PDB file of C-alpha atoms in Angstrom:
ATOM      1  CA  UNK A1121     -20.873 -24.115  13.802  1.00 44.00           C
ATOM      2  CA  UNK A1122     -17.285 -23.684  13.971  1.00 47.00           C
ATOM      3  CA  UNK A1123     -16.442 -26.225  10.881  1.00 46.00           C
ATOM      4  CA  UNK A1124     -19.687 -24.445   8.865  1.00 62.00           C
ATOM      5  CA  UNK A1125     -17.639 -21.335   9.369  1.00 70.00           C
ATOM      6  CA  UNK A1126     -14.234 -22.579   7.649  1.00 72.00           C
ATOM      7  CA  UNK A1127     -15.885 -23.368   4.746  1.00 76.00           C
ATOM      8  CA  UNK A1128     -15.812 -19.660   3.875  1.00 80.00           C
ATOM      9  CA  UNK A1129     -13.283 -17.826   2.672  1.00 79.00           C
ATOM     10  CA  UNK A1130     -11.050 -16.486   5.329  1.00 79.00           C
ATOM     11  CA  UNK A1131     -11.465 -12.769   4.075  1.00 79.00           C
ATOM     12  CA  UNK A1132     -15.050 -13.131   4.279  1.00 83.00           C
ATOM     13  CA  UNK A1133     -14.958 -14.360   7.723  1.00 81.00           C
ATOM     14  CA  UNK A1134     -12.291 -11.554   8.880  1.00 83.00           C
ATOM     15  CA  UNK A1135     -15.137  -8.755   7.477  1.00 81.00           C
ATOM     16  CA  UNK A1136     -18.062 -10.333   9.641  1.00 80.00           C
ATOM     17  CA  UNK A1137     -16.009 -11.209  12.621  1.00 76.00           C
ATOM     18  CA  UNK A1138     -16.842  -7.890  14.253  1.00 75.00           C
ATOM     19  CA  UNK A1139     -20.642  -7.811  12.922  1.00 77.00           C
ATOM     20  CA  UNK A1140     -22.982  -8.033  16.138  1.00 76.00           C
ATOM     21  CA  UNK A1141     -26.226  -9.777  15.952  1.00 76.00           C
ATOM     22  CA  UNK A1142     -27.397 -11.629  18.002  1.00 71.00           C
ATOM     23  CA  UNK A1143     -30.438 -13.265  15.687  1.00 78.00           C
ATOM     24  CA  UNK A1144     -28.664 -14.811  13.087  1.00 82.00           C
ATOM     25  CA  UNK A1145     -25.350 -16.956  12.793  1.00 82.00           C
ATOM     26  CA  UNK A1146     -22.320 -16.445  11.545  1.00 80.00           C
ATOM     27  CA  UNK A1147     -23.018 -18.582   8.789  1.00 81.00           C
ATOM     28  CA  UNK A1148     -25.650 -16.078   7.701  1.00 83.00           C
ATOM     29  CA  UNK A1149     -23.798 -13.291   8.057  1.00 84.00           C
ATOM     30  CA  UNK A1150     -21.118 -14.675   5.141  1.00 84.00           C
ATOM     31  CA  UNK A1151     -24.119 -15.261   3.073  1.00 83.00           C
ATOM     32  CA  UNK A1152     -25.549 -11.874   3.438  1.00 87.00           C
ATOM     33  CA  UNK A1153     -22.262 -10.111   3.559  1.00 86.00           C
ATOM     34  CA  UNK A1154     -22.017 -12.128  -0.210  1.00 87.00           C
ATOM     35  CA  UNK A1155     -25.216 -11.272  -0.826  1.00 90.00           C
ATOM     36  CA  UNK A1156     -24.635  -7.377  -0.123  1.00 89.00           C
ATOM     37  CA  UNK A1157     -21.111  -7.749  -2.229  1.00 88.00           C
ATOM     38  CA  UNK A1158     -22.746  -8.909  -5.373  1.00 88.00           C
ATOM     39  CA  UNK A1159     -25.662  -6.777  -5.237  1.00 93.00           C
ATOM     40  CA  UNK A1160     -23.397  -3.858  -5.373  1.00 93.00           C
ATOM     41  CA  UNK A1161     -21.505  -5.359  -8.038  1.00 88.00           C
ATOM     42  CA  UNK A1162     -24.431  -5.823  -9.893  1.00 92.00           C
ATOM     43  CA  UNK A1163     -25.619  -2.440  -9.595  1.00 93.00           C
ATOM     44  CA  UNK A1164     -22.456  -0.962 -10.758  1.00 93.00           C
ATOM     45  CA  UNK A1165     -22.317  -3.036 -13.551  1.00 89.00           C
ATOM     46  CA  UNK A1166     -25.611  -1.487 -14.566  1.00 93.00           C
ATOM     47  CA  UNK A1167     -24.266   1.928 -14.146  1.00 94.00           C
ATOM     48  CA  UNK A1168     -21.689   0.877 -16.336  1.00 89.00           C
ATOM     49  CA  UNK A1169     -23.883  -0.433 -19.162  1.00 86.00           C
ATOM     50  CA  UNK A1170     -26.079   2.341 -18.855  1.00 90.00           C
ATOM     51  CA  UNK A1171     -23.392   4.854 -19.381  1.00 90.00           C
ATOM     52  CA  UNK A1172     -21.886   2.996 -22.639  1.00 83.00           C
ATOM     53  CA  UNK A1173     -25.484   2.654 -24.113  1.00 84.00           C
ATOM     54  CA  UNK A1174     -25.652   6.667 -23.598  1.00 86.00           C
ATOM     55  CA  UNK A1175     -22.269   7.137 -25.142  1.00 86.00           C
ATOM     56  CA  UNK A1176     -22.734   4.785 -28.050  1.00 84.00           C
ATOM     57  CA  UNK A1177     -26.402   6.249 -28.730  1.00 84.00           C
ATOM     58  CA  UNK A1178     -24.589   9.298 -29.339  1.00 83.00           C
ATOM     59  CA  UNK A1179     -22.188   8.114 -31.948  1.00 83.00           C
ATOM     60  CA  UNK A1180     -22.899   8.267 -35.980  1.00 83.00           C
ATOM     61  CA  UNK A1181     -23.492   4.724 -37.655  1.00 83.00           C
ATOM     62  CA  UNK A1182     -22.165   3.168 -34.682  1.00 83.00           C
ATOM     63  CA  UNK A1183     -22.421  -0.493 -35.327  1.00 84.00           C
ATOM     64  CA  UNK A1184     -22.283  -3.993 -33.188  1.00 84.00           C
ATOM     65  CA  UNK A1185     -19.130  -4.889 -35.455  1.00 87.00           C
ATOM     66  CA  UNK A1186     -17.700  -1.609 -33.739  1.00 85.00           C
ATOM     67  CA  UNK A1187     -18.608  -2.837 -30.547  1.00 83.00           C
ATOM     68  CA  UNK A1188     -17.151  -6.110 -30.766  1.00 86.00           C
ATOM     69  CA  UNK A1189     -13.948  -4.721 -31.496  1.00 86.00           C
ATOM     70  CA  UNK A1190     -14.346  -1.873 -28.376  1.00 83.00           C
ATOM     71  CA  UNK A1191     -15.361  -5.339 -26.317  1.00 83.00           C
ATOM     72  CA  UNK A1192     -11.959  -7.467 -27.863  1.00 83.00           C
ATOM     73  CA  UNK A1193      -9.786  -4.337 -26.774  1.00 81.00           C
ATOM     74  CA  UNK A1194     -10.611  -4.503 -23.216  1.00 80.00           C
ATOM     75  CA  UNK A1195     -10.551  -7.936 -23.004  1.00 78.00           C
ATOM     76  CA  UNK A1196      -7.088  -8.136 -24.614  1.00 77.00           C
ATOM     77  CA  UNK A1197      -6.233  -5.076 -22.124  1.00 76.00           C
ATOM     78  CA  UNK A1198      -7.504  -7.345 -18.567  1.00 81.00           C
ATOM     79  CA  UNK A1199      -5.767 -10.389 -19.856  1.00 84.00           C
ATOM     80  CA  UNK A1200      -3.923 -10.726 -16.464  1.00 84.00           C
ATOM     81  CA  UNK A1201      -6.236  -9.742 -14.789  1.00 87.00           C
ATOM     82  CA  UNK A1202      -9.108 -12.226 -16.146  1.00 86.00           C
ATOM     83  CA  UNK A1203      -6.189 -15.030 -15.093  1.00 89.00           C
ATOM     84  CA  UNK A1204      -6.049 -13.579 -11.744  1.00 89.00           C
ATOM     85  CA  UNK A1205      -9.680 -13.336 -11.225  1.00 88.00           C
ATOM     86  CA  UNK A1206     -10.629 -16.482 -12.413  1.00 90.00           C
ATOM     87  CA  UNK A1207      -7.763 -18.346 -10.399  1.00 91.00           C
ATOM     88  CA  UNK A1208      -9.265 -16.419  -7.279  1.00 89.00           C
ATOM     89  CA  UNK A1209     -12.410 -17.881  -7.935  1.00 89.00           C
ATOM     90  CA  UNK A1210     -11.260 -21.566  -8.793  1.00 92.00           C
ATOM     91  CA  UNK A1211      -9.420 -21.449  -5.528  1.00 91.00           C
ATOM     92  CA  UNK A1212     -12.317 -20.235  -3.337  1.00 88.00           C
ATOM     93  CA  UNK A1213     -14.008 -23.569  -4.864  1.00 90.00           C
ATOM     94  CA  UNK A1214     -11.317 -25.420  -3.933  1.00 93.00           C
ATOM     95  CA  UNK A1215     -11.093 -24.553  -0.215  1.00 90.00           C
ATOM     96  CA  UNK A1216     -14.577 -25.182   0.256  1.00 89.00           C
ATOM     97  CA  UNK A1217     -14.209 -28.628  -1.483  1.00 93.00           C
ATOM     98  CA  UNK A1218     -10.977 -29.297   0.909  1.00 93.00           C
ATOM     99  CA  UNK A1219     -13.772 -27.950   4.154  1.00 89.00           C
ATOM    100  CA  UNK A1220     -15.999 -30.244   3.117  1.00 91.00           C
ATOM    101  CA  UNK A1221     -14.152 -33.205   2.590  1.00 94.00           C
ATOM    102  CA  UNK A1222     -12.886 -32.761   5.953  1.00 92.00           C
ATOM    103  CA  UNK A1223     -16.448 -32.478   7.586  1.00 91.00           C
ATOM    104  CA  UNK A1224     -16.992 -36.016   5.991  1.00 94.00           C
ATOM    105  CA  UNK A1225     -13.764 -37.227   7.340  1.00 95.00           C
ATOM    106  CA  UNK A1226     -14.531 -36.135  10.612  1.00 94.00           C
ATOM    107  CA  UNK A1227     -18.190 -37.134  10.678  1.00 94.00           C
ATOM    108  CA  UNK A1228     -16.398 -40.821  10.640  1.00 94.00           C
ATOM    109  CA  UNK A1229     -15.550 -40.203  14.322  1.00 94.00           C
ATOM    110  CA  UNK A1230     -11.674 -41.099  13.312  1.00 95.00           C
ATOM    111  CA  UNK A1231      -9.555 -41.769  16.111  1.00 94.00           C
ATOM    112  CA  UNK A1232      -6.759 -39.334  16.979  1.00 94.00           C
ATOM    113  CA  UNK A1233      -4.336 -41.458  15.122  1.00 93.00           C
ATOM    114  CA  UNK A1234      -6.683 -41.831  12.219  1.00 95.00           C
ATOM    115  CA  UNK A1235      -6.882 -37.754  12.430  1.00 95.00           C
ATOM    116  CA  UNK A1236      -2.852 -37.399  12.202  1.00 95.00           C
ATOM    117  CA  UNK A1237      -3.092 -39.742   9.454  1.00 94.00           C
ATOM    118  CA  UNK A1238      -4.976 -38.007   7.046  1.00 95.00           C
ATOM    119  CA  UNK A1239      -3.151 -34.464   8.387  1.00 95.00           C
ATOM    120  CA  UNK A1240       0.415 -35.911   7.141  1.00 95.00           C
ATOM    121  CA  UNK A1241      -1.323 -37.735   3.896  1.00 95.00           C
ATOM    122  CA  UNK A1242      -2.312 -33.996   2.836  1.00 95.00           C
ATOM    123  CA  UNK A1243       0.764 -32.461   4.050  1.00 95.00           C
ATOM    124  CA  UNK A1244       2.840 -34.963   2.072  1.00 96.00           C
ATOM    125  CA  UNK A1245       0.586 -35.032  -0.685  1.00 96.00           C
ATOM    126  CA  UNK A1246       1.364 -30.626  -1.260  1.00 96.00           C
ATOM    127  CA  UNK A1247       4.850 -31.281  -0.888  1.00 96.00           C
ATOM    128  CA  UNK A1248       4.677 -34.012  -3.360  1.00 96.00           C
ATOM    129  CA  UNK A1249       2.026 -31.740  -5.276  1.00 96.00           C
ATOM    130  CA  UNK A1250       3.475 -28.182  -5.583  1.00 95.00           C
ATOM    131  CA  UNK A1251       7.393 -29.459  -6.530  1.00 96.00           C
ATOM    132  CA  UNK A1252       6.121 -31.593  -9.403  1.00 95.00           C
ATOM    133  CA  UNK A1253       3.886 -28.567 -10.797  1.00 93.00           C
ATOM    134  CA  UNK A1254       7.223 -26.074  -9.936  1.00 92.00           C
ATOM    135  CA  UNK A1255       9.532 -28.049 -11.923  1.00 93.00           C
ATOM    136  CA  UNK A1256       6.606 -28.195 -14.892  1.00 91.00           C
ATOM    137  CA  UNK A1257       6.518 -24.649 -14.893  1.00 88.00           C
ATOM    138  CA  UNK A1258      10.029 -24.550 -15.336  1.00 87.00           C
ATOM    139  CA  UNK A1259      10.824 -26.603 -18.032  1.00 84.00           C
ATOM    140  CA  UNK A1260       8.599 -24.488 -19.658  1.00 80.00           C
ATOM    141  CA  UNK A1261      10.710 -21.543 -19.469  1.00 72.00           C
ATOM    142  CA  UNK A1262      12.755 -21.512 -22.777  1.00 62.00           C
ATOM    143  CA  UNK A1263      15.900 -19.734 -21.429  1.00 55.00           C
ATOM    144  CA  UNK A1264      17.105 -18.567 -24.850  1.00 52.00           C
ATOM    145  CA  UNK A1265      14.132 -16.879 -25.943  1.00 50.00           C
ATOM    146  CA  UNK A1266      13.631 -15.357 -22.611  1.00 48.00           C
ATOM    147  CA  UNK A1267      17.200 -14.112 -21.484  1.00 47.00           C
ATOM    148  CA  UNK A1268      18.209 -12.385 -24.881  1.00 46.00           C
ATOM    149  CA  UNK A1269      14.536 -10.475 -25.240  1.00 50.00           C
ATOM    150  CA  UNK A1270      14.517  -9.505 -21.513  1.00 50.00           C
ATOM    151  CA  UNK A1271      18.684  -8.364 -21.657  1.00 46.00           C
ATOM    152  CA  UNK A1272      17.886  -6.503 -25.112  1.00 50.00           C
ATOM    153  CA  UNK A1273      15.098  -4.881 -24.010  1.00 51.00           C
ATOM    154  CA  UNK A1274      17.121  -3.468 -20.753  1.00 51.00           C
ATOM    155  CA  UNK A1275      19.917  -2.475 -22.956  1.00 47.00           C
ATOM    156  CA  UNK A1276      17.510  -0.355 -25.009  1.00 43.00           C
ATOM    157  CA  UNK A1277      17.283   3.222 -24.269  1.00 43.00           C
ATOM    158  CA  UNK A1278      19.666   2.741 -21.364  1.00 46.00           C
ATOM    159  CA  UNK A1279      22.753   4.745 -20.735  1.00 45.00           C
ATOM    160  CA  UNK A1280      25.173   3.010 -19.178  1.00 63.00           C
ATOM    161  CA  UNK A1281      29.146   2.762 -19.205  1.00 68.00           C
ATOM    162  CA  UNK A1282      29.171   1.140 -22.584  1.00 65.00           C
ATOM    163  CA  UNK A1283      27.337   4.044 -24.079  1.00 70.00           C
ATOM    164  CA  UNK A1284      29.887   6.535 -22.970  1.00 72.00           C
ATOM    165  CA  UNK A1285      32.360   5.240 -25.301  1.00 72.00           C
ATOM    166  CA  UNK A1286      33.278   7.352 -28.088  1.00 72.00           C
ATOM    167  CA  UNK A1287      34.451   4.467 -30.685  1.00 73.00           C
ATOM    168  CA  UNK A1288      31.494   2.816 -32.245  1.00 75.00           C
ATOM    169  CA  UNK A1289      33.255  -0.154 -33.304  1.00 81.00           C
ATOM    170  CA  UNK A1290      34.157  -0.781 -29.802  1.00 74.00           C
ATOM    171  CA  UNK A1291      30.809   0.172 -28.586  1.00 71.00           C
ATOM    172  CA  UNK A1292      29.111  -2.260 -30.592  1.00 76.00           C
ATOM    173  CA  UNK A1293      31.683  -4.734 -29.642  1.00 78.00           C
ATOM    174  CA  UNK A1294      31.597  -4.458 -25.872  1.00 75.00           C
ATOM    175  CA  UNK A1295      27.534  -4.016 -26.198  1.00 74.00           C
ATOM    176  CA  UNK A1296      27.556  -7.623 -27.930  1.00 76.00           C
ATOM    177  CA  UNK A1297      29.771  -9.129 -25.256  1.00 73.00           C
ATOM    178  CA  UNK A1298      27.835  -8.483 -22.861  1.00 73.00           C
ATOM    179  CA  UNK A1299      24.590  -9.500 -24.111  1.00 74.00           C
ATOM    180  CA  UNK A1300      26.468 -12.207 -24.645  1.00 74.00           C
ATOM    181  CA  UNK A1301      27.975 -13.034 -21.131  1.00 76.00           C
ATOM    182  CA  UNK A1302      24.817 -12.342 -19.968  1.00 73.00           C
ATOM    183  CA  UNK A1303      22.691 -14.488 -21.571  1.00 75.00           C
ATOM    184  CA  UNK A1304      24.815 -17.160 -20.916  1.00 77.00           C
ATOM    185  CA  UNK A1305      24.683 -16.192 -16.886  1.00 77.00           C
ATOM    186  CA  UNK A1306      20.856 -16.556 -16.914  1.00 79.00           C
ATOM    187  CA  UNK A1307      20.889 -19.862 -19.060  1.00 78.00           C
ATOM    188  CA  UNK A1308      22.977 -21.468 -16.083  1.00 82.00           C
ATOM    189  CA  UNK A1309      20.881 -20.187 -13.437  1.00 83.00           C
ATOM    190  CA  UNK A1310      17.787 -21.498 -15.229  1.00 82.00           C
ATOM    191  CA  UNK A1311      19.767 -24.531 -15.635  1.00 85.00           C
ATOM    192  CA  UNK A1312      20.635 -24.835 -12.062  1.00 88.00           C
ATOM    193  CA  UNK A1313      16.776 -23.944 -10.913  1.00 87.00           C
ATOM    194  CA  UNK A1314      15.278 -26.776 -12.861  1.00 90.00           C
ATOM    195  CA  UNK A1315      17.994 -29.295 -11.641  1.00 91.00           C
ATOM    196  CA  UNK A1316      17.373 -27.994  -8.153  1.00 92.00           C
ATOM    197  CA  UNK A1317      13.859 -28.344  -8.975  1.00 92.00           C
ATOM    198  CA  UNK A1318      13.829 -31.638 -10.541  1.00 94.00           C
ATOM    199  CA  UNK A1319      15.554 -32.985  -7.307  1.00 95.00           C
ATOM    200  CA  UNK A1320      12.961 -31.794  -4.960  1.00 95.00           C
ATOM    201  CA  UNK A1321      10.422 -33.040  -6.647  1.00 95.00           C
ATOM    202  CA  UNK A1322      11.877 -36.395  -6.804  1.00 96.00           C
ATOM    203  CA  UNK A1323      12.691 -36.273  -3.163  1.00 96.00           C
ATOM    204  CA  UNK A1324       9.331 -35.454  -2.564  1.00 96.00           C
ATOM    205  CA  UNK A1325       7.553 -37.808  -4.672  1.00 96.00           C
ATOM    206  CA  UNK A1326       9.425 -40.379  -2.593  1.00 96.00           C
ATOM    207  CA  UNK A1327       8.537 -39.037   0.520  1.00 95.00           C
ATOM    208  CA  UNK A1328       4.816 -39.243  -0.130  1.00 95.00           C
ATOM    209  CA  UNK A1329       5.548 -42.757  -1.575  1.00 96.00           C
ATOM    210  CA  UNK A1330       7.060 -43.966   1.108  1.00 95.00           C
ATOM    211  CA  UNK A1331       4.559 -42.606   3.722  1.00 94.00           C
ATOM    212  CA  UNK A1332       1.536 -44.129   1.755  1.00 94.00           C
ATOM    213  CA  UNK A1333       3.416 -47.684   1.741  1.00 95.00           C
ATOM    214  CA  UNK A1334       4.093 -47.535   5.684  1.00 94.00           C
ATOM    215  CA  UNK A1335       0.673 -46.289   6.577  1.00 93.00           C
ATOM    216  CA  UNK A1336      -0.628 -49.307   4.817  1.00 93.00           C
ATOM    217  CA  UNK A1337       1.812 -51.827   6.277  1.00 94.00           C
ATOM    218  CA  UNK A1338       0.712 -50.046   9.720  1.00 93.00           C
ATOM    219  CA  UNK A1339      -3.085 -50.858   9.082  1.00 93.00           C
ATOM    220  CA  UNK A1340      -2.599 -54.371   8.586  1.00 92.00           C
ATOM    221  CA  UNK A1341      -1.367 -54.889  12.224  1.00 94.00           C
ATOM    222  CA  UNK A1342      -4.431 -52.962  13.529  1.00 93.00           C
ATOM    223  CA  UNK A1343      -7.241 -54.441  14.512  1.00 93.00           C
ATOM    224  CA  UNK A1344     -10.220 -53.975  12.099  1.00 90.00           C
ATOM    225  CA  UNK A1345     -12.358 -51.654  14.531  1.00 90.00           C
ATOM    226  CA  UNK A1346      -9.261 -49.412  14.319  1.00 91.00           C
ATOM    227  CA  UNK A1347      -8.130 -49.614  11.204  1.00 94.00           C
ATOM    228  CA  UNK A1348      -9.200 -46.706   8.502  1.00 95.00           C
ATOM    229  CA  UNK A1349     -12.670 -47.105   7.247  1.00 94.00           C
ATOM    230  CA  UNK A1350     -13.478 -47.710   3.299  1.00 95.00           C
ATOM    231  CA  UNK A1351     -15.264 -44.138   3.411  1.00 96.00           C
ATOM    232  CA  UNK A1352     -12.569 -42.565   5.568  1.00 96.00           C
ATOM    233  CA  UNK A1353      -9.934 -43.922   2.969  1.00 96.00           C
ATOM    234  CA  UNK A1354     -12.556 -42.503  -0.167  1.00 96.00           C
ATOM    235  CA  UNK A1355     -12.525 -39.356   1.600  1.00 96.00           C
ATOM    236  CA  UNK A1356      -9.146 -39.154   2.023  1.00 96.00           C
ATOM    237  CA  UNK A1357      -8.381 -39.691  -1.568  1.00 96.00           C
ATOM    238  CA  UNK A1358     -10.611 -37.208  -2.626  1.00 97.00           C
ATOM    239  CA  UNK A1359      -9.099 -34.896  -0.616  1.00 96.00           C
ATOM    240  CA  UNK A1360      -5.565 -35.429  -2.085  1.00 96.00           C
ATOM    241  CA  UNK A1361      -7.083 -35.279  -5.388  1.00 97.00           C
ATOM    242  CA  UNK A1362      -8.275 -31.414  -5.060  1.00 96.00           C
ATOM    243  CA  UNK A1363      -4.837 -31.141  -3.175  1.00 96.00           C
ATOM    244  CA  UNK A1364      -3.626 -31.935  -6.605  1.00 96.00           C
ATOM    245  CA  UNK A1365      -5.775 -30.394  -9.126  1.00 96.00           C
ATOM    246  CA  UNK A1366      -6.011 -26.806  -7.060  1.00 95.00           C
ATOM    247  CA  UNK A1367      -1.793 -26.807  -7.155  1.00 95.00           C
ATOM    248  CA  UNK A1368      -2.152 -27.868 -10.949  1.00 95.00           C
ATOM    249  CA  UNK A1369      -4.649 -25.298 -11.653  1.00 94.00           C
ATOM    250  CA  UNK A1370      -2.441 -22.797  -9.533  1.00 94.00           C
ATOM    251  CA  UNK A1371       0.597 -23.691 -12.749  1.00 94.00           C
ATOM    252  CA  UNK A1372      -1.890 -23.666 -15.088  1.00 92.00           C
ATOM    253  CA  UNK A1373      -2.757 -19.514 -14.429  1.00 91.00           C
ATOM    254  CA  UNK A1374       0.848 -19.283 -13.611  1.00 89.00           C
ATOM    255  CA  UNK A1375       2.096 -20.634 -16.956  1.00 88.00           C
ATOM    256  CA  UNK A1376      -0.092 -18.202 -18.412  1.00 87.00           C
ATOM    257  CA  UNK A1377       1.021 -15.198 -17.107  1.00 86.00           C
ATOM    258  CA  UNK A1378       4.111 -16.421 -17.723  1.00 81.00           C
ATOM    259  CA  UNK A1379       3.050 -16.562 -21.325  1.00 79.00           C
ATOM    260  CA  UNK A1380       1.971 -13.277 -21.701  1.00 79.00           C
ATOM    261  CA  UNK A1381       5.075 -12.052 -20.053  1.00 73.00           C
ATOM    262  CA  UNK A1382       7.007 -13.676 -22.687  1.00 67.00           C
ATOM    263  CA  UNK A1383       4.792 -12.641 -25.718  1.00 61.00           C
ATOM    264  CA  UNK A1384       5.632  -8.825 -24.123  1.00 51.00           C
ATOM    265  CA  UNK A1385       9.356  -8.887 -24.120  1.00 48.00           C
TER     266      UNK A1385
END
């Protein structure tokens, strides 16, 4: 019962926990809570439609070509949004995958060692996981492009000491400099991040590297009723696979954004 229950999301489970009823399970009670979630989604979505089919009804030689542009408009408008959302769901996926995985493992009736095993493979296997996709993410950052749009943009429309002087020539002069100087500043520091994040990643990478070469070292001393069974060692790959591609997918949305953010400036 308990391990059915983690497969849920855990703000699902935090909105049933203080739902009494005694007749069905907790288990239920996420899939009617679910239920009861998308049913009202549903039926404001229909409220929705119903409305715009009013509203467009009542407009002159109102076309579908007119209300595939009204449709590219708000789509263009929930960009982030629509990232957010569908990362949300991707990661929902995810943790169930991870909750069932683990079910398997433990249905193996793995020792406690066995248990701590697979624990530090997964723990390793994030580290290992999330500095890899952090550097990625920043070696995508183009430091150029993004420090002079980002220091023009604050300069614009901004009094500030500079704009107090009277001479124009040295106005303009000082106003250059320090776009200048600053850019400069925030090329280091992006500099310095990706080094910083280049190094973890390689520490990391060697830490998982070296953990998966002395666990299996260690299981060729065991004996072969204790050593890691061929499913418990497919499960555990699988699981450090969706380790992987949920942290990947996490720098895929996050590049994105990033993206857009960009394209704004």
């Amino acid at each position: 019962k308990d391990v059915d229950l983690k497969i849920w999301p855990f703000e699902i489970r935090s909105r049933i926990k203080h739902v009494e009823n005694a007749n069905i399970t907790d288990n239920e009670k996420c899939h009617l809570f679910v239920d009861h979630c998308q049913k009202k989604l549903n039926d404001q979505n229909e409220i929705y439609r119903n409305q715009l089919r009013y509203r467009t009804s009542h407009v002159m030689d109102y076309t579908s070509a007119m209300e595939l542009t009204i449709e590219n408009l708000v789509q263009q408008g929930f960009r982030y949004q629509r990232i957010e959302y569908d990362c949300r769901i991707a990661l929902v996926q995810y943790h169930y995958v991870d909750e069932i995985l683990k079910r398997q493992y433990l249905i193996e009736n793995p020792n406690e060692n066995q248990i701590q095993t697979f624990k530090r493979f997964c723990k390793f296997k994030y580290e290992e996981a999330i500095t890899k996709y952090h550097f990625n993410l920043l070696k995508q950052c183009n430091p150029e492009h993004f420090t002079l749009n980002s220091i023009r943009n604050q300069l614009i429309g901004k009094s500030s000491v500079i704009d107090s002087i009277q001479d124009v020539t040295v106005r303009k002069k000082l106003s250059k400099h320090y776009i200048e100087v600053a850019e400069q500043a925030k090329t280091v520091i992006m500099i310095l991040a990706r080094d910083t994040a280049e190094r973890k990643m390689h520490h990391y990478q060697t830490k998982y590297n070296m953990e998966m070469n002395r666990v299996w070292q260690y299981e060729k001393t065991l004996p072969p009723d204790q050593r890691l069974t061929p499913t418990m060692i497919h499960v555990m790959e699988k699981c450090l696979a969706n380790i992987d591609a949920r942290l990947e997918y996490i720098y895929k949305c996050t590049a994105k954004l990033f993206q857009l953010n960009t394209n704004v400036l």
